[in-house]
Amino acid sequence: MTTAAEAPPERLRRLTSWLLNQARVAGNHHVTERLGRPRARTDYAILATLEAFGPTSQADIGRRLGIDRSDVVALLNQLGDEHLVHRAPDELDRRRNVVTITAAGRRRLHAMDDEVTQAQDDLLQPLNQEERASLVHLLQRVVDHHRGTPPRA
Amino acid sequence: MTTAAEAPPERLRRLTSWLLNQARVAGNHHVTERLGRPRARTDYAILATLEAFGPTSQADIGRRLGIDRSDVVALLNQLGDEHLVHRAPDELDRRRNVVTITAAGRRRLHAMDDEVTQAQDDLLQPLNQEERASLVHLLQRVVDHHRGTPPRA
DNA sequence: CAGATCTCAGCTATACTGAAATGC
DNA sequence: CGCATTTCAGTATAGCTGAGATCT
């Protein structure tokens, strides 16, 4: 009886929303373990966005990733301190900052790629290739469907 | 250009761990919206555990749900204040508290059931019944595989 | 004695709100 | 004028750590 108790109730085990929360914990655990720092997950997302779309305003970064405008500021401050991104005022729309990934940022991003990929493998170990693709596809459809809907009720 | 930017980079859209985080946000959003308070999700999980397994120690609740022992204390304080659970020292092992669900707790749990079920439907709207079952099954296998492994590296 | 349990105090990360300054 | 963007200050929650008291 010391440490016997384990399984969660079936009521929760059938709930997609609960399973997503549990799976997310496992996923973040593996990614964070591979990347070292916890905040590296968000850094990776921002760097990936900048490499994919080129110079981007802070507000657009936030919208693409679902990060609050206010938090983007702090995250970019850190990335700027590490010289992984460069911030400059947009000459065409002076309200905005244009954020650009630096050469060092690209190097960091590509180095993270390997670790992140391995973390996915850790997470999806119980599933075969077909099942992994199926899971990704189902999640994409759910996520795509709720784009622009979930926050701000 | 005002609010045109939307989609996340493909690099993230292919990542299971990222998709899980995004889907979890949508799921929690819908559940919280139906239940009213944000903390109700955790309350639901605890009440479901107590109804499923009967009187349970605080440490076991935490292990079953992946909640820290320290947070279980605070959550049970609130549930106790609302008379949804009852806490008493375990006479057989006096280190422990035995937590029991009350009649009011059962009523609250069953009332929440409807809302939670509807929230799943909101979340899974883009998927048909077969796909929903498939998603749940895949997530269960991932979650089951990482039971007892994810925290405490 | 080693180890488990409950509790509290406190820390960090994350998520969000409100408001100000600036510019479209 | 209304609206968008960046920034800061502040709030709230979740998740976790460390330590103490109690008990097996």
Coordinates of C-alpha atoms (C1' of nucleotides) in Angstrom, one line a residue:
Chain A
M1 CA 0.0 0.0 0.0
T2 CA 3.1 2.2 0.3
T3 CA 3.2 3.4 -3.3
A4 CA 0.7 1.0 -4.9
A5 CA -2.0 3.4 -6.0
E6 CA -1.5 4.5 -9.6
A7 CA -4.1 4.6 -12.3
P8 CA -6.5 7.6 -12.8
P9 CA -10.2 7.1 -12.9
E10 CA -11.8 5.9 -16.1
R11 CA -13.9 9.0 -16.2
L12 CA -10.8 11.0 -16.9
R13 CA -9.1 8.4 -19.0
R14 CA -11.9 8.8 -21.6
L15 CA -11.7 12.6 -21.7
T16 CA -9.8 14.0 -24.6
S17 CA -9.2 17.2 -22.7
W18 CA -7.6 15.4 -19.8
L19 CA -5.5 13.2 -22.0
L20 CA -4.2 16.2 -23.8
N21 CA -3.1 17.8 -20.5
Q22 CA -1.3 14.6 -19.5
A23 CA 0.3 14.0 -22.8
R24 CA 1.5 17.6 -22.9
V25 CA 3.3 17.1 -19.6
A26 CA 5.1 14.1 -21.0
G27 CA 5.9 15.9 -24.2
N28 CA 7.2 19.1 -22.5
H29 CA 9.2 16.9 -20.1
H30 CA 11.1 15.2 -22.9
V31 CA 11.6 18.4 -25.0
T32 CA 12.8 20.4 -22.0
E33 CA 15.1 17.5 -20.9
R34 CA 16.7 17.5 -24.4
L35 CA 17.0 21.3 -24.7
G36 CA 18.2 21.9 -21.1
R37 CA 16.3 25.1 -20.1
P38 CA 12.5 25.1 -19.8
R39 CA 12.1 28.4 -21.7
A40 CA 14.0 26.9 -24.7
R41 CA 10.7 25.5 -26.0
T42 CA 9.3 29.0 -26.6
D43 CA 12.6 30.2 -27.9
Y44 CA 12.5 27.4 -30.4
A45 CA 9.0 28.4 -31.5
I46 CA 10.0 32.0 -32.0
L47 CA 13.2 31.2 -33.9
A48 CA 11.3 28.8 -36.1
T49 CA 8.7 31.4 -36.9
L50 CA 11.4 34.0 -37.8
E51 CA 13.2 31.6 -40.1
A52 CA 10.0 30.4 -41.8
F53 CA 8.5 33.8 -42.5
G54 CA 11.4 36.2 -42.4
P55 CA 11.4 39.5 -40.5
T56 CA 8.2 39.7 -38.5
S57 CA 6.5 42.2 -36.2
Q58 CA 6.1 41.2 -32.5
A59 CA 2.4 41.2 -32.7
D60 CA 2.5 38.8 -35.7
I61 CA 4.8 36.5 -33.8
G62 CA 2.4 36.4 -30.9
R63 CA -0.6 35.7 -33.2
R64 CA 1.2 32.9 -35.0
L65 CA 2.2 31.2 -31.8
G66 CA -0.6 32.0 -29.5
I67 CA 1.6 34.0 -27.2
D68 CA 0.4 37.2 -25.5
R69 CA 1.8 40.4 -27.0
S70 CA 3.0 41.3 -23.5
D71 CA 5.0 38.1 -23.1
V72 CA 6.6 38.3 -26.6
V73 CA 8.4 41.5 -25.4
A74 CA 10.1 39.7 -22.5
L75 CA 11.0 36.6 -24.6
L76 CA 12.5 38.8 -27.3
N77 CA 14.5 40.7 -24.7
Q78 CA 16.2 37.5 -23.8
L79 CA 16.7 36.3 -27.3
G80 CA 18.2 39.8 -28.1
D81 CA 20.5 39.6 -25.1
E82 CA 21.9 36.3 -26.5
H83 CA 22.1 37.9 -30.0
L84 CA 19.9 35.3 -31.5
V85 CA 17.4 37.9 -32.9
H86 CA 17.7 41.5 -33.9
R87 CA 15.0 44.2 -33.3
A88 CA 14.7 47.3 -35.3
P89 CA 11.9 49.8 -35.9
D90 CA 9.8 49.2 -39.0
E91 CA 10.4 52.2 -41.3
L92 CA 7.2 51.6 -43.2
D93 CA 5.0 51.4 -40.1
R94 CA 6.8 53.1 -37.2
R95 CA 4.5 51.6 -34.6
R96 CA 6.1 48.2 -35.2
N97 CA 9.4 46.5 -34.5
V98 CA 10.8 44.2 -37.2
V99 CA 12.3 41.2 -35.6
T100 CA 15.0 39.3 -37.6
I101 CA 16.8 36.1 -36.8
T102 CA 20.6 36.4 -36.7
A103 CA 23.2 33.9 -38.0
A104 CA 23.7 32.8 -34.4
G105 CA 19.9 32.4 -34.1
R106 CA 19.9 30.1 -37.1
R107 CA 22.7 28.0 -35.7
R108 CA 20.9 27.7 -32.4
L109 CA 17.6 26.8 -34.2
H110 CA 19.3 24.0 -36.2
A111 CA 21.1 22.7 -33.2
M112 CA 17.8 22.5 -31.4
D113 CA 16.1 20.7 -34.3
D114 CA 18.0 17.5 -33.6
E115 CA 17.1 17.6 -29.9
V116 CA 13.5 18.4 -30.5
T117 CA 13.2 15.5 -33.0
Q118 CA 14.6 13.1 -30.6
A119 CA 12.2 14.3 -27.9
Q120 CA 9.3 13.5 -30.3
D121 CA 10.7 10.0 -30.6
D122 CA 10.8 9.6 -26.9
L123 CA 7.3 10.8 -26.5
L124 CA 5.8 8.7 -29.3
Q125 CA 7.7 5.5 -28.4
P126 CA 4.6 3.3 -27.9
L127 CA 3.3 4.2 -31.4
N128 CA 4.5 3.0 -34.8
Q129 CA 5.1 5.3 -37.7
E130 CA 1.6 5.1 -39.1
E131 CA 0.1 5.7 -35.7
R132 CA 2.3 8.7 -35.1
A133 CA 1.3 10.2 -38.4
S134 CA -2.3 9.6 -37.6
L135 CA -2.0 11.3 -34.2
V136 CA -0.3 14.3 -35.7
H137 CA -3.0 14.6 -38.4
L138 CA -5.9 14.4 -36.0
L139 CA -4.3 17.0 -33.7
Q140 CA -3.6 19.3 -36.6
R141 CA -7.3 19.2 -37.5
V142 CA -8.4 20.0 -34.0
V143 CA -5.8 22.8 -33.7
D144 CA -6.6 24.3 -37.1
H145 CA -10.2 24.3 -36.3
H146 CA -9.8 26.3 -33.2
R147 CA -7.3 28.9 -34.6
G148 CA -8.5 32.3 -33.7
T149 CA -11.3 31.0 -31.7
P150 CA -10.0 29.7 -28.3
P151 CA -8.7 32.8 -26.6
R152 CA -10.7 36.0 -26.3
A153 CA -14.3 34.7 -25.8
Chain B
M1 CA -1.4 43.6 -43.3
T2 CA -3.3 44.8 -40.3
T3 CA -4.3 41.4 -38.9
A4 CA -3.4 39.2 -41.8
A5 CA -0.7 37.1 -40.2
E6 CA -2.0 33.9 -38.8
A7 CA -0.5 30.4 -39.5
P8 CA 2.4 29.0 -37.4
P9 CA 5.5 27.6 -39.1
E10 CA 5.4 24.1 -40.6
R11 CA 8.2 23.1 -38.3
L12 CA 5.9 23.5 -35.3
R13 CA 2.8 22.2 -37.1
R14 CA 4.6 18.8 -37.5
L15 CA 5.6 18.6 -33.9
T16 CA 3.4 16.4 -31.7
S17 CA 4.6 18.2 -28.6
W18 CA 3.7 21.6 -30.0
L19 CA 0.3 20.4 -31.2
L20 CA -0.4 18.9 -27.8
N21 CA 0.2 22.2 -26.2
Q22 CA -2.1 24.0 -28.7
A23 CA -4.8 21.5 -28.5
R24 CA -4.7 21.5 -24.7
V25 CA -5.3 25.2 -24.7
A26 CA -8.4 24.8 -26.9
G27 CA -9.6 21.9 -24.7
N28 CA -9.1 23.7 -21.4
H29 CA -10.8 26.8 -22.9
H30 CA -13.9 24.9 -23.7
V31 CA -14.1 23.0 -20.4
T32 CA -13.4 26.1 -18.3
E33 CA -16.0 28.0 -20.3
R34 CA -18.6 25.3 -19.6
L35 CA -17.7 24.9 -15.9
G36 CA -17.4 28.5 -15.1
R37 CA -14.4 28.7 -12.9
P38 CA -10.9 27.7 -14.1
R39 CA -10.1 25.6 -11.0
A40 CA -13.2 23.5 -11.6
R41 CA -11.2 21.3 -14.0
T42 CA -9.0 20.1 -11.1
D43 CA -11.9 19.9 -8.8
Y44 CA -13.6 17.6 -11.3
A45 CA -10.6 15.4 -11.5
I46 CA -10.4 15.0 -7.7
L47 CA -14.1 14.3 -7.2
A48 CA -14.0 11.8 -10.1
T49 CA -11.1 10.0 -8.3
L50 CA -12.9 9.9 -5.0
E51 CA -16.0 8.5 -6.5
A52 CA -14.2 5.9 -8.6
F53 CA -11.9 4.6 -5.8
G54 CA -13.7 5.5 -2.6
P55 CA -11.9 7.1 0.3
T56 CA -8.3 7.9 -0.7
S57 CA -5.3 9.4 0.9
Q58 CA -4.0 12.8 -0.3
A59 CA -0.8 11.3 -1.6
D60 CA -2.7 8.7 -3.6
I61 CA -4.9 11.4 -5.1
G62 CA -1.8 13.3 -6.2
R63 CA -0.2 10.2 -7.7
R64 CA -3.3 9.2 -9.6
L65 CA -3.8 12.7 -11.1
G66 CA -0.2 13.8 -11.4
I67 CA -0.8 16.7 -9.0
D68 CA 1.9 17.7 -6.5
R69 CA 1.3 16.6 -2.9
S70 CA 1.7 20.2 -1.9
D71 CA -1.0 21.4 -4.3
V72 CA -3.4 18.7 -3.2
V73 CA -3.5 20.2 0.2
A74 CA -4.7 23.6 -1.1
L75 CA -7.2 22.0 -3.5
L76 CA -8.8 19.9 -0.8
N77 CA -9.0 22.9 1.5
Q78 CA -11.3 24.6 -1.0
L79 CA -13.3 21.4 -1.7
G80 CA -13.7 21.0 2.1
D81 CA -14.8 24.6 2.5
E82 CA -17.6 23.9 0.0
H83 CA -18.4 20.6 1.8
L84 CA -17.8 18.6 -1.3
V85 CA -15.2 16.4 0.4
H86 CA -14.6 15.3 4.0
R87 CA -11.1 14.9 5.5
A88 CA -10.4 12.7 8.5
P89 CA -7.3 11.1 9.9
D90 CA -6.7 7.5 8.9
E91 CA -7.0 5.3 12.1
L92 CA -5.0 2.5 10.5
D93 CA -2.1 4.7 9.4
R94 CA -2.1 7.9 11.3
R95 CA 0.3 9.7 9.0
R96 CA -2.5 9.8 6.4
N97 CA -5.7 11.7 5.9
V98 CA -8.6 9.8 4.4
V99 CA -10.5 11.9 1.9
T100 CA -14.1 11.1 1.2
I101 CA -16.6 12.5 -1.3
T102 CA -19.8 13.9 0.3
A103 CA -23.3 13.7 -1.1
A104 CA -23.0 17.3 -2.2
G105 CA -19.7 16.4 -3.9
R106 CA -21.4 13.6 -5.8
R107 CA -24.1 16.0 -6.9
R108 CA -21.5 18.5 -8.0
L109 CA -19.6 15.8 -9.9
H110 CA -22.6 14.6 -11.8
A111 CA -23.7 18.1 -12.7
M112 CA -20.2 18.7 -14.1
D113 CA -20.3 15.6 -16.1
D114 CA -22.8 17.0 -18.6
E115 CA -20.8 20.2 -19.0
V116 CA -17.5 18.3 -19.5
T117 CA -19.1 16.0 -22.1
Q118 CA -20.4 19.0 -24.0
A119 CA -17.0 20.6 -23.9
Q120 CA -15.4 17.5 -25.5
D121 CA -17.9 17.8 -28.3
D122 CA -16.9 21.4 -28.8
L123 CA -13.3 20.5 -28.9
L124 CA -13.6 17.6 -31.2
Q125 CA -16.1 19.2 -33.6
P126 CA -14.0 18.7 -36.7
L127 CA -13.6 14.9 -36.1
N128 CA -16.2 12.2 -36.7
Q129 CA -17.0 9.6 -34.1
E130 CA -14.5 7.1 -35.5
E131 CA -11.7 9.7 -35.5
R132 CA -12.5 10.9 -32.0
A133 CA -12.2 7.3 -30.7
S134 CA -9.0 6.9 -32.6
L135 CA -7.5 10.1 -31.1
V136 CA -8.5 9.1 -27.6
H137 CA -7.0 5.7 -28.1
L138 CA -3.7 7.0 -29.4
L139 CA -3.5 9.5 -26.5
Q140 CA -4.2 6.9 -24.0
R141 CA -1.3 4.7 -25.2
V142 CA 1.1 7.7 -25.1
V143 CA -0.1 8.7 -21.6
D144 CA -0.1 5.1 -20.2
H145 CA 3.4 4.6 -21.5
H146 CA 4.7 7.6 -19.6
R147 CA 2.9 6.9 -16.3
G148 CA 5.4 7.1 -13.5
T149 CA 8.2 8.2 -15.8
P150 CA 7.6 11.9 -16.8
P151 CA 8.1 13.7 -13.6
R152 CA 11.1 13.2 -11.3
A153 CA 13.9 12.6 -13.7
Chain C
dC1 C1' 16.9 4.2 11.6
dA2 C1' 15.0 4.9 6.9
dG3 C1' 11.0 6.3 4.6
dA4 C1' 6.1 8.0 4.1
dT5 C1' 2.6 11.6 4.9
dC6 C1' 0.7 16.1 5.5
dT7 C1' 1.5 20.9 5.8
dC8 C1' 3.3 25.5 5.0
dA9 C1' 6.3 29.0 3.0
dG10 C1' 8.3 30.4 -1.0
dC11 C1' 10.0 30.2 -5.7
dT12 C1' 9.5 30.1 -10.9
dA13 C1' 7.0 30.0 -15.3
dT14 C1' 3.0 31.0 -17.7
dA15 C1' -1.0 33.5 -18.9
dC16 C1' -3.4 37.4 -18.7
dT17 C1' -5.1 42.5 -17.7
dG18 C1' -4.8 47.5 -17.8
dA19 C1' -2.8 51.5 -19.1
dA20 C1' 0.5 54.6 -21.2
dA21 C1' 3.1 56.2 -25.4
dT22 C1' 3.4 56.3 -30.1
dG23 C1' 1.9 56.1 -34.7
dC24 C1' -1.5 54.7 -38.6
Chain D
dC1 C1' -11.3 59.9 -34.4
dG2 C1' -10.9 54.8 -33.9
dC3 C1' -7.5 51.3 -34.0
dA4 C1' -2.8 48.8 -33.9
dT5 C1' 1.7 48.2 -31.8
dT6 C1' 5.1 48.1 -28.2
dT7 C1' 6.1 48.3 -23.5
dC8 C1' 5.6 48.1 -18.5
dA9 C1' 3.4 47.1 -14.1
dG10 C1' 0.8 44.1 -11.8
dT11 C1' -2.2 39.9 -11.0
dA12 C1' -3.3 34.9 -10.9
dT13 C1' -2.4 30.2 -11.4
dA14 C1' 0.2 25.9 -11.9
dG15 C1' 4.0 23.4 -10.8
dC16 C1' 7.6 22.6 -8.0
dT17 C1' 11.2 22.7 -3.8
dG18 C1' 12.5 22.6 0.9
dA19 C1' 11.8 21.9 5.4
dG20 C1' 9.3 20.7 9.6
dA21 C1' 6.2 17.7 12.4
dT22 C1' 4.3 13.3 12.7
dC23 C1' 4.1 8.5 12.2
dT24 C1' 5.3 3.5 10.3

